[in-house]
CSV table of C-alpha atoms in Angstrom, one decimal:
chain,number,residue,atom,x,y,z
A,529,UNK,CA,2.8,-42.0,14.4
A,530,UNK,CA,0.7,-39.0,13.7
A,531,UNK,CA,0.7,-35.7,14.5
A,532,UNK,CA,-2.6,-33.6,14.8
A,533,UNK,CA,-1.8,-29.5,14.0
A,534,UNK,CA,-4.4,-27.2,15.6
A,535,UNK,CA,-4.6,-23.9,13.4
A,536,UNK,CA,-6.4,-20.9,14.5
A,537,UNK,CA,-8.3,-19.5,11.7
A,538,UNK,CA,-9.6,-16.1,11.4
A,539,UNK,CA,-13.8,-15.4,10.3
A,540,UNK,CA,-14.8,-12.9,8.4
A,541,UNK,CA,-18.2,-12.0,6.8
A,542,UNK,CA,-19.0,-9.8,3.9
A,543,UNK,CA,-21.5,-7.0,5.7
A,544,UNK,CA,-22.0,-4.4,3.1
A,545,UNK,CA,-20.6,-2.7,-0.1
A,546,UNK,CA,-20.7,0.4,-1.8
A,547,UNK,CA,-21.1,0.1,-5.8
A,548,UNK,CA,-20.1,2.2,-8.1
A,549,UNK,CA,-22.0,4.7,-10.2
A,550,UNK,CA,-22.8,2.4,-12.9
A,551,UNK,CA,-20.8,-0.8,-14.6
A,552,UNK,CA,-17.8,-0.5,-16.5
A,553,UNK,CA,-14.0,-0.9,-17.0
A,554,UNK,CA,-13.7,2.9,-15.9
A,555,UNK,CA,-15.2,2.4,-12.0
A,556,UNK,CA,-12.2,-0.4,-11.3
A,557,UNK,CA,-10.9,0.9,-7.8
A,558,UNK,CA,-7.2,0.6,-8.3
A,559,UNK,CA,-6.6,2.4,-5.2
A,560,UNK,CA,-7.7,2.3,-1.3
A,561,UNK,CA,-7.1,3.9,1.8
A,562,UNK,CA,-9.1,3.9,5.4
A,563,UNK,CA,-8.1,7.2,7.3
A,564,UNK,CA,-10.0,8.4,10.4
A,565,UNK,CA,-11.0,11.3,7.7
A,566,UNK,CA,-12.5,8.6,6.0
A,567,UNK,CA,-12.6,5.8,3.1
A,568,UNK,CA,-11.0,7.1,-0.3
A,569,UNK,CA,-10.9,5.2,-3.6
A,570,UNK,CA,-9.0,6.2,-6.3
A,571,UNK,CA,-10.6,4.5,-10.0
A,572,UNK,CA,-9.4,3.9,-13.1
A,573,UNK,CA,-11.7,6.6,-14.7
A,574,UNK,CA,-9.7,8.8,-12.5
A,575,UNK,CA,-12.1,9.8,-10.2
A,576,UNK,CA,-11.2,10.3,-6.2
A,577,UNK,CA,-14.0,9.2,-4.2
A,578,UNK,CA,-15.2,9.6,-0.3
A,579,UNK,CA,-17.1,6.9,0.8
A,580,UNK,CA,-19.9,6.6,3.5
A,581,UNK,CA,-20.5,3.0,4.5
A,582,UNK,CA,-22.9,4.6,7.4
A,583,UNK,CA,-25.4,5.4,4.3
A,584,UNK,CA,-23.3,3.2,1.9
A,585,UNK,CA,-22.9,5.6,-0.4
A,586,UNK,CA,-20.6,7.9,-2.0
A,587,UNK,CA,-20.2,11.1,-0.4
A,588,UNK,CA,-18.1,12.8,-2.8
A,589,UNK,CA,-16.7,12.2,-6.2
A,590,UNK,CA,-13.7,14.5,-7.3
A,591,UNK,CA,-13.4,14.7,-11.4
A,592,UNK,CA,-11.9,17.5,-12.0
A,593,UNK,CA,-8.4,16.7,-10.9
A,594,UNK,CA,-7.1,13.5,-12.8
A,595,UNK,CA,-8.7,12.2,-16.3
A,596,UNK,CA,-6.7,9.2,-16.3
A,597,UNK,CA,-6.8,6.3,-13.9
A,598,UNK,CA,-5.1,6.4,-10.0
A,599,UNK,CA,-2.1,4.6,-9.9
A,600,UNK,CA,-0.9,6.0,-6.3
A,601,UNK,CA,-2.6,6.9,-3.6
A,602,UNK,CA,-1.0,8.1,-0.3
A,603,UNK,CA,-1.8,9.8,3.3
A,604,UNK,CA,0.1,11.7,5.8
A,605,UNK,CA,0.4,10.1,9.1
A,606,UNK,CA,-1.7,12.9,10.7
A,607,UNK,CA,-4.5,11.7,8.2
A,608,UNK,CA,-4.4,15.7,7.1
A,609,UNK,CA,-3.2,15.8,3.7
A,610,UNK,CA,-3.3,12.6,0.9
A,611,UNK,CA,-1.4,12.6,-2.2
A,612,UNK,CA,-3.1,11.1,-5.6
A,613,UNK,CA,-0.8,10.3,-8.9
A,614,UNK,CA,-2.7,9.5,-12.1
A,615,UNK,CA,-1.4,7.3,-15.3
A,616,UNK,CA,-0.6,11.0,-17.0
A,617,UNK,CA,1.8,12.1,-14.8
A,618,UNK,CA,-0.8,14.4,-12.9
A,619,UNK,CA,0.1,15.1,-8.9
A,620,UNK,CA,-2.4,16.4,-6.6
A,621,UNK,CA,-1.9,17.5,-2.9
A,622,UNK,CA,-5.7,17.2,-1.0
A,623,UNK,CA,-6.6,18.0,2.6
A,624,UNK,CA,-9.5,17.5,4.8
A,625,UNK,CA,-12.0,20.2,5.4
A,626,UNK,CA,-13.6,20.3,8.7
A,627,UNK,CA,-16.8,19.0,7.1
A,628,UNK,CA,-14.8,15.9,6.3
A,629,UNK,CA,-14.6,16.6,2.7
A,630,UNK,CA,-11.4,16.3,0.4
A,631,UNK,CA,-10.1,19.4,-1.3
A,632,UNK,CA,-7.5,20.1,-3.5
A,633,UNK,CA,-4.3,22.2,-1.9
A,634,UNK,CA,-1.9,21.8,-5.1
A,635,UNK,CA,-1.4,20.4,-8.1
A,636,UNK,CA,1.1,19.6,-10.8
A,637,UNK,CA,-0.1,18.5,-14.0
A,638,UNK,CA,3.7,17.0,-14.9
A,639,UNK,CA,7.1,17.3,-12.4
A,640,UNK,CA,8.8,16.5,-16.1
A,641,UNK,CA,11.3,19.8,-16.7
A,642,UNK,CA,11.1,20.3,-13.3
A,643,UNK,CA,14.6,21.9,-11.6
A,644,UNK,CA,15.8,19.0,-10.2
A,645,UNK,CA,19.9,18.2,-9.3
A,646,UNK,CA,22.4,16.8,-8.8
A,647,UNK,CA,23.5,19.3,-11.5
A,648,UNK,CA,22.3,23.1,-11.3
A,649,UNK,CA,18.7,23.5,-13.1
A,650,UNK,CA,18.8,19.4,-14.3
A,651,UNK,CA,15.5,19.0,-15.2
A,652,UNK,CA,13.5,15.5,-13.8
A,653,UNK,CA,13.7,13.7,-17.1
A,654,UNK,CA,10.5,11.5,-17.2
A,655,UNK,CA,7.1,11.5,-15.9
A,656,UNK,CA,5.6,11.0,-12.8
A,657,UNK,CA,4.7,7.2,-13.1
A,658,UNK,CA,4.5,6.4,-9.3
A,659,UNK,CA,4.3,8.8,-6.0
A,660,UNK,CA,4.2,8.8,-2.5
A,661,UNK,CA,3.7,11.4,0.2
A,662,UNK,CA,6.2,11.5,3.6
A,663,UNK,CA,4.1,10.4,6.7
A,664,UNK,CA,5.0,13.7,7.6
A,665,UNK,CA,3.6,15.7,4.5
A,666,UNK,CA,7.6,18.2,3.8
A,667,UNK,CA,7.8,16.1,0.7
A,668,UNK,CA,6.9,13.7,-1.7
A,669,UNK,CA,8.6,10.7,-3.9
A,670,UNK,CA,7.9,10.5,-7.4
A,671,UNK,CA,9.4,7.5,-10.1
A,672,UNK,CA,8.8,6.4,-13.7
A,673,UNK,CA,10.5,5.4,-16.8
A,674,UNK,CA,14.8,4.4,-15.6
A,675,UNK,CA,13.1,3.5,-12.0
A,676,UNK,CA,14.5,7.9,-12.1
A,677,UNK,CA,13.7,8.5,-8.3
A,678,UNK,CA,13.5,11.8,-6.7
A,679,UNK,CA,12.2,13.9,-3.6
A,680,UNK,CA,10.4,17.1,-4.2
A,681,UNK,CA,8.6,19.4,-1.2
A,682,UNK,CA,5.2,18.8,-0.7
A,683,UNK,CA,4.0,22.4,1.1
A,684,UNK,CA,1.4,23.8,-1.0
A,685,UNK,CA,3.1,26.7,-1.8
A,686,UNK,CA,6.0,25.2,-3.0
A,687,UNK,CA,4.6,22.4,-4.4
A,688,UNK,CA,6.5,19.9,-6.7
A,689,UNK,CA,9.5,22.5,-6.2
A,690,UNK,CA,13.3,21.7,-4.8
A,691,UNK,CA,13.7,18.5,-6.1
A,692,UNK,CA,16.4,16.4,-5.0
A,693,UNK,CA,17.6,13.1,-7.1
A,694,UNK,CA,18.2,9.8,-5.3
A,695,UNK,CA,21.6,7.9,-6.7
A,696,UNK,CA,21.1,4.0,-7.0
A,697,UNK,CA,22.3,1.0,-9.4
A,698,UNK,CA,21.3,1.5,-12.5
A,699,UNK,CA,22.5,-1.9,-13.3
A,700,UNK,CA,18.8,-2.8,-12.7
A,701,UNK,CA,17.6,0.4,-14.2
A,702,UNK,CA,13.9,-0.4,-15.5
A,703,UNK,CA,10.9,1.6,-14.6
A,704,UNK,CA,9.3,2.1,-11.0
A,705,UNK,CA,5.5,0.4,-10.4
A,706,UNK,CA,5.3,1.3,-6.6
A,707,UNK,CA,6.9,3.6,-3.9
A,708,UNK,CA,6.5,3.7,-0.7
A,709,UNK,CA,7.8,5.3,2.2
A,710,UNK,CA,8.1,3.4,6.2
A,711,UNK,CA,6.0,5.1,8.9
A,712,UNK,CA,9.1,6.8,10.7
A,713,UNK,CA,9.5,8.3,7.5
A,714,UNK,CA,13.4,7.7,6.8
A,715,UNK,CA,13.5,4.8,4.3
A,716,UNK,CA,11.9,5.0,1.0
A,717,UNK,CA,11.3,1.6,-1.2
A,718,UNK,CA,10.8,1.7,-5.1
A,719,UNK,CA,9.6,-1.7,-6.8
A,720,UNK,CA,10.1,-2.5,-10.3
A,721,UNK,CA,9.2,-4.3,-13.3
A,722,UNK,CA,12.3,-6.0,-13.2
A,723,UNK,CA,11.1,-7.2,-9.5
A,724,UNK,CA,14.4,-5.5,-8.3
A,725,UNK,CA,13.0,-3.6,-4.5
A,726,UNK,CA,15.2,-0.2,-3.9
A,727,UNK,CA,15.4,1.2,-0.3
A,728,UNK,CA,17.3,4.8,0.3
A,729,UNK,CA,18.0,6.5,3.3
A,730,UNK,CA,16.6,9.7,3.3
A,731,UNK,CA,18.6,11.2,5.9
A,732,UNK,CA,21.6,10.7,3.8
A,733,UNK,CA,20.1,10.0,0.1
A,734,UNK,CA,22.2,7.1,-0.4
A,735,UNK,CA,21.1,3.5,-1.4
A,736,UNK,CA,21.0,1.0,1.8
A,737,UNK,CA,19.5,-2.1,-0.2
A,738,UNK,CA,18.8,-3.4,-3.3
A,739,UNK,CA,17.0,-6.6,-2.9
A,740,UNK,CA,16.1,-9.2,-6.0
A,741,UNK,CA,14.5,-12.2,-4.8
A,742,UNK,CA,11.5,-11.3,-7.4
A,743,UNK,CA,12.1,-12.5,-10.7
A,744,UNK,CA,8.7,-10.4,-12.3
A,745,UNK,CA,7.3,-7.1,-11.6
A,746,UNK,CA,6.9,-6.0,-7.9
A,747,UNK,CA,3.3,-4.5,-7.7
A,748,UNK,CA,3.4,-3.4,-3.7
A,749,UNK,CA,5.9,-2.3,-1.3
A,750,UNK,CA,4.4,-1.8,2.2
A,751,UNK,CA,5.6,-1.4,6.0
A,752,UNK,CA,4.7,-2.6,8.8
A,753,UNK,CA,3.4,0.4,11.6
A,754,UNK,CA,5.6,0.7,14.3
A,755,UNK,CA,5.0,-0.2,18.0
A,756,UNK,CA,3.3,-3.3,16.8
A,757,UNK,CA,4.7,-7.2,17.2
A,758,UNK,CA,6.3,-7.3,14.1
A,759,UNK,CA,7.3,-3.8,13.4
A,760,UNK,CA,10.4,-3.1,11.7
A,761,UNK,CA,9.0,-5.8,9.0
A,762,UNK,CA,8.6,-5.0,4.9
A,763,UNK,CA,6.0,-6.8,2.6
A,764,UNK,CA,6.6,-6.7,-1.2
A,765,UNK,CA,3.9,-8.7,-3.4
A,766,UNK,CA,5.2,-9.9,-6.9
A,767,UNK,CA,2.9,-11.0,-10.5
A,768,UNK,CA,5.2,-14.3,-9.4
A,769,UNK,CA,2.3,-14.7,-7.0
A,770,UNK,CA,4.4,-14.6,-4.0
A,771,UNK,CA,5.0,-12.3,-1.0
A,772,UNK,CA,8.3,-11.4,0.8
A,773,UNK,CA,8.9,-10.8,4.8
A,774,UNK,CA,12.0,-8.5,4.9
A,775,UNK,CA,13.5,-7.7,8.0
A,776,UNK,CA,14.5,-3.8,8.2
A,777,UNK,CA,16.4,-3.5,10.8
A,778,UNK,CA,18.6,-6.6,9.3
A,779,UNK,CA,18.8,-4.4,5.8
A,780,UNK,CA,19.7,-1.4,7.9
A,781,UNK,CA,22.9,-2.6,9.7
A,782,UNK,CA,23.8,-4.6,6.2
A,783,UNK,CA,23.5,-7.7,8.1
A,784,UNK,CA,21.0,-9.4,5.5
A,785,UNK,CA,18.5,-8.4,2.3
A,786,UNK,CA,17.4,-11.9,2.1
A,787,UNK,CA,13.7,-12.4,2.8
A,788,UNK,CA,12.7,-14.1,6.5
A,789,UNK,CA,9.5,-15.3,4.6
A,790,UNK,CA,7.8,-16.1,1.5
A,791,UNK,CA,4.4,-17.1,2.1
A,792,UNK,CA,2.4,-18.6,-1.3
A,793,UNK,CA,-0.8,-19.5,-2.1
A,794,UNK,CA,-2.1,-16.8,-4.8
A,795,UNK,CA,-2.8,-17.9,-7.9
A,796,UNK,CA,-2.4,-14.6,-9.8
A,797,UNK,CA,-0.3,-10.9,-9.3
A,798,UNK,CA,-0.2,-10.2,-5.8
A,799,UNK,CA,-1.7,-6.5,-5.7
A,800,UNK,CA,-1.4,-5.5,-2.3
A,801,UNK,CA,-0.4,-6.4,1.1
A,802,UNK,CA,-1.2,-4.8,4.3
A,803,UNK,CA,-0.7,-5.0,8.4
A,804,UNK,CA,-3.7,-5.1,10.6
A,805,UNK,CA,-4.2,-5.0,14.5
A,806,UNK,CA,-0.5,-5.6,16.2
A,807,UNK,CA,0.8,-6.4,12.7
A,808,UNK,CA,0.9,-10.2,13.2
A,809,UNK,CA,-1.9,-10.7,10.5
A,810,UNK,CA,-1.0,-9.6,7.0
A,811,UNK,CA,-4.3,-9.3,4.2
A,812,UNK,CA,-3.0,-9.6,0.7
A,813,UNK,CA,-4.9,-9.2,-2.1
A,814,UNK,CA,-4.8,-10.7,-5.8
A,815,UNK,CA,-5.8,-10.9,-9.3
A,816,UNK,CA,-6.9,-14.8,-8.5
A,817,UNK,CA,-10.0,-12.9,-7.4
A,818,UNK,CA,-9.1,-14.0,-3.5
A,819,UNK,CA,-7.9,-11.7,-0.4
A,820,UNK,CA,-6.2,-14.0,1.6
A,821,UNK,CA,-5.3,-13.3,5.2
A,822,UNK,CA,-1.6,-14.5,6.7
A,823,UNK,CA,0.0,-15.1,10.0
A,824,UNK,CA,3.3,-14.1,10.9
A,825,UNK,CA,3.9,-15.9,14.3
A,826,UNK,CA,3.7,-19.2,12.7
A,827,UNK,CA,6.4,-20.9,10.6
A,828,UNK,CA,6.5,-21.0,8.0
A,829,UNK,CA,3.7,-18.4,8.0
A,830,UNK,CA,0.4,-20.1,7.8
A,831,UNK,CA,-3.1,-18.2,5.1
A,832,UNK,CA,-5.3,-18.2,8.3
A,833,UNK,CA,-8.4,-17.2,6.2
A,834,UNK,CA,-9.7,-16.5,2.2
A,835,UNK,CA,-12.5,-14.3,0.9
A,836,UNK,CA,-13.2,-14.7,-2.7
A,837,UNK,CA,-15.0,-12.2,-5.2
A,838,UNK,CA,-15.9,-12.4,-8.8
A,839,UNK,CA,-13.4,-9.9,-10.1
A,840,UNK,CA,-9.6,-9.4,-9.2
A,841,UNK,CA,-8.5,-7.3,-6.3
A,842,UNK,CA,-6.7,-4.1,-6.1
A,843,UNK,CA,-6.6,-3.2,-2.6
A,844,UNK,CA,-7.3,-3.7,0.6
A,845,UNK,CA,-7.3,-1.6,4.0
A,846,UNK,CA,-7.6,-1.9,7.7
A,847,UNK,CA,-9.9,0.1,10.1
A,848,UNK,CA,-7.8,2.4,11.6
A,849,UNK,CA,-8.6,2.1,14.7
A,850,UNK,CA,-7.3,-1.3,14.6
A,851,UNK,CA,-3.9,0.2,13.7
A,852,UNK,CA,-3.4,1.1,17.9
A,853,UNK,CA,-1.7,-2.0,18.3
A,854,UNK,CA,1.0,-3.2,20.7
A,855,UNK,CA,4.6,-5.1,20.8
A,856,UNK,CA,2.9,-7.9,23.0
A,857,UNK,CA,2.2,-11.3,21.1
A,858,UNK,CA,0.8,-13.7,24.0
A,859,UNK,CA,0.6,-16.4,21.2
A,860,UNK,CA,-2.7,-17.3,19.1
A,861,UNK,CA,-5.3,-14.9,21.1
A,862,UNK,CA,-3.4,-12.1,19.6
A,863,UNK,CA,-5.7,-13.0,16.4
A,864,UNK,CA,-8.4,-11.1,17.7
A,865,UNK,CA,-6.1,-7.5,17.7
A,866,UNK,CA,-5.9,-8.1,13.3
A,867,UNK,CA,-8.6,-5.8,13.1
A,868,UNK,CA,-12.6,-6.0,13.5
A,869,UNK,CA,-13.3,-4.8,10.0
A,870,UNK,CA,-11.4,-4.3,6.4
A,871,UNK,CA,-12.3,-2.7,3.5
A,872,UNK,CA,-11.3,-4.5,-0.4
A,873,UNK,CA,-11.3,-2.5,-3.6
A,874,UNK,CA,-12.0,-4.5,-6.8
A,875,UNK,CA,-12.1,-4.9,-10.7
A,876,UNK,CA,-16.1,-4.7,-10.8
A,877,UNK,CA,-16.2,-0.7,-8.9
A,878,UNK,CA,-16.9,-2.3,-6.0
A,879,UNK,CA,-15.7,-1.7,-2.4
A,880,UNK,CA,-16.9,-4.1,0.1
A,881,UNK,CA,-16.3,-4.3,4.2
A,882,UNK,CA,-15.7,-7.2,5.9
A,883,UNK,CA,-16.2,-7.5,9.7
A,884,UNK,CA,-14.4,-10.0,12.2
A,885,UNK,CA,-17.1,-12.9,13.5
A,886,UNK,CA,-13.8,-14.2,15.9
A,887,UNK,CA,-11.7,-17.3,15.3
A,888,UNK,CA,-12.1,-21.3,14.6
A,889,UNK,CA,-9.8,-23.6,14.4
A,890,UNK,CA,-8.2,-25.9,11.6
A,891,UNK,CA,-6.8,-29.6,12.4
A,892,UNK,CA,-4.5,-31.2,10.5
A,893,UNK,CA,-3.0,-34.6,10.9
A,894,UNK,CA,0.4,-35.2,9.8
A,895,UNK,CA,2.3,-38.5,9.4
């Protein structure tokens, strides 16, 4: 007999986008994020812009700070302070002025030679490759060449200052390409080349996982926000176009590192991967040019919708107002919570906002 499979699908249309200065390798926007300060790329020329997709323009353009390209880009989770990394080994420390401007609150040009233990005056052997600020802005993450991993304070008087190294297995000692801390702030993850994913304890600074289901470079370690459906969830993206559902509380008790999911379809490096809405609906983005929507509450997970561009794609962010989501799932109507807009950073300078125009449906009819 046959079986028809209704799928809901999500709709999303492209309604504006802001373009960059002029064309050129240099305006690629490697890095994203949508606060309720605002919309702030980070390019490979290593300017940090402000964006106003009211006007659809740029608002402000910060040059001073980095002359080589963004590689992290991070926020506090009081949206007061955001933490940018260049390809140098540059850190800057920015806040929010009232007028809803960035400005610059420290900086470090290297954390190289910096004091940094276990042993008395050890200095941090390598440069800053990779950062990422604490949700709660005491300190920041930095990695690089070894995957060498450490914690320094983040108060812009002290800044770069007290650093603190972070034991792991250097069995699968490689280099870092992306940290990121979970929203409660006690677990840091550190991807690698390798595709090896580290996660530490802060609390304690020891090692809780060391996961290696990736066989080539990790390029993004994100977590899902808590008080959602599928809080308590970990998304790593891999150049072996696939992306990997960890559960955290199952790595936290020890219980399991293996993956719950591993939804494909990409056809390049998976860049980035975010939670919308009530975190059921992942958006992943890729250098196959496509942004690619997921949903968690089928099985195996199901790419509910795709939006392709002409370039590759670096990131991609929710509105954050769709971030006030809840633990409920009441089953496919939960859709509608991903998010009504997203924002997608690309190869061509381009940042473009998609909004929701609700869901359709898919059949298909198996044997």
């Amino acid at each position: 007999g046959r079986v028809l499979l209704v799928f809901v699908m999500l709709q999303y249309l492209e309604e504006c986008e802001i373009a960059p200065p002029s064309a050129g390798e240099e305006h690629a926007v490697w890095q994203l994020v949508w606060t309720k300060q605002g919309i702030v790329a980070g390019r490979a020329s290593g300017a940090v812009d402000v964006l106003d997709f009211d006007k659809l323009e740029t608002k402000q353009s910060c040059t001073e700070e980095h002359s080589l390209g963004i590689v992290s880009l991070s926020q506090s989770a009081d949206d007061r302070y955001l933490l940018t990394n260049s390809m140098d080994g540059a850190i800057t420390l920015w806040q929010w002025t009232k007028e809803g401007r960035l400005e610059q609150a420290a900086q470090r040009a290297s954390i190289k030679g910096v004091p940094c233990g276990p042993e008395p005056n050890e200095p941090y052997p390598v440069q800053a490759w990779v950062s990422a600020l604490h949700p709660d802005a005491h300190v920041f993450a930095v990695s690089g060449e070894n995957a060498c991993v450490a914690l320094f304070s983040a108060h812009p008087d002290t800044f770069g200052e007290h650093g603190q190294r972070l034991s792991f297995d250097t069995s699968y000692a490689s280099y870092a390409t992306c940290l990121a801390f979970n929203y409660e702030g006690d677990l840091l993850a550190m991807g690698t080349n390798t595709g090896v994913v580290f996660i530490w304890d802060i609390h304690t600074g020891e090692q809780v996982a060391c996961l290696t289901e990736h066989a080539q470079p990790v390029r993004t370690v994100t977590f899902a926000r808590p008080n959602v459906s599928y809080s308590d969830h970990m998304f790593v993206g891999s150049d072996d176009r696939t992306i990997t559902v960890h559960d955290v509380q199952a790595i936290r008790s020890h219980v399991s590192e293996t993956a719950v999911a591993a939804p494909q379809g990409h056809r390049g490096w998976v860049l980035d991967v975010q939670a919308g809405g009530n975190g059921r609906v992942i958006a992943s983005t890729c250098s196959d040019h496509v942004v690619r929507l997921w949903d968690l509450g089928t099985s195996p997970i199901e790419c509910i919708m795709t939006q392709t561009q002409k370039t590759p794609i670096w990131g991609v962010a929710w509105h954050p107002d769709s971030m006030e989501g809840t633990k409920e799932d009441m089953g496919s109507s939960t859709l509608m919570a991903a998010g009504h807009r997203f924002i997608t950073g690309s190869d061509d300078g381009h940042v473009r906002m998609y909004r929701s125009a609700g869901t359709g449906t898919r059949a298909d009819e198996v044997v």
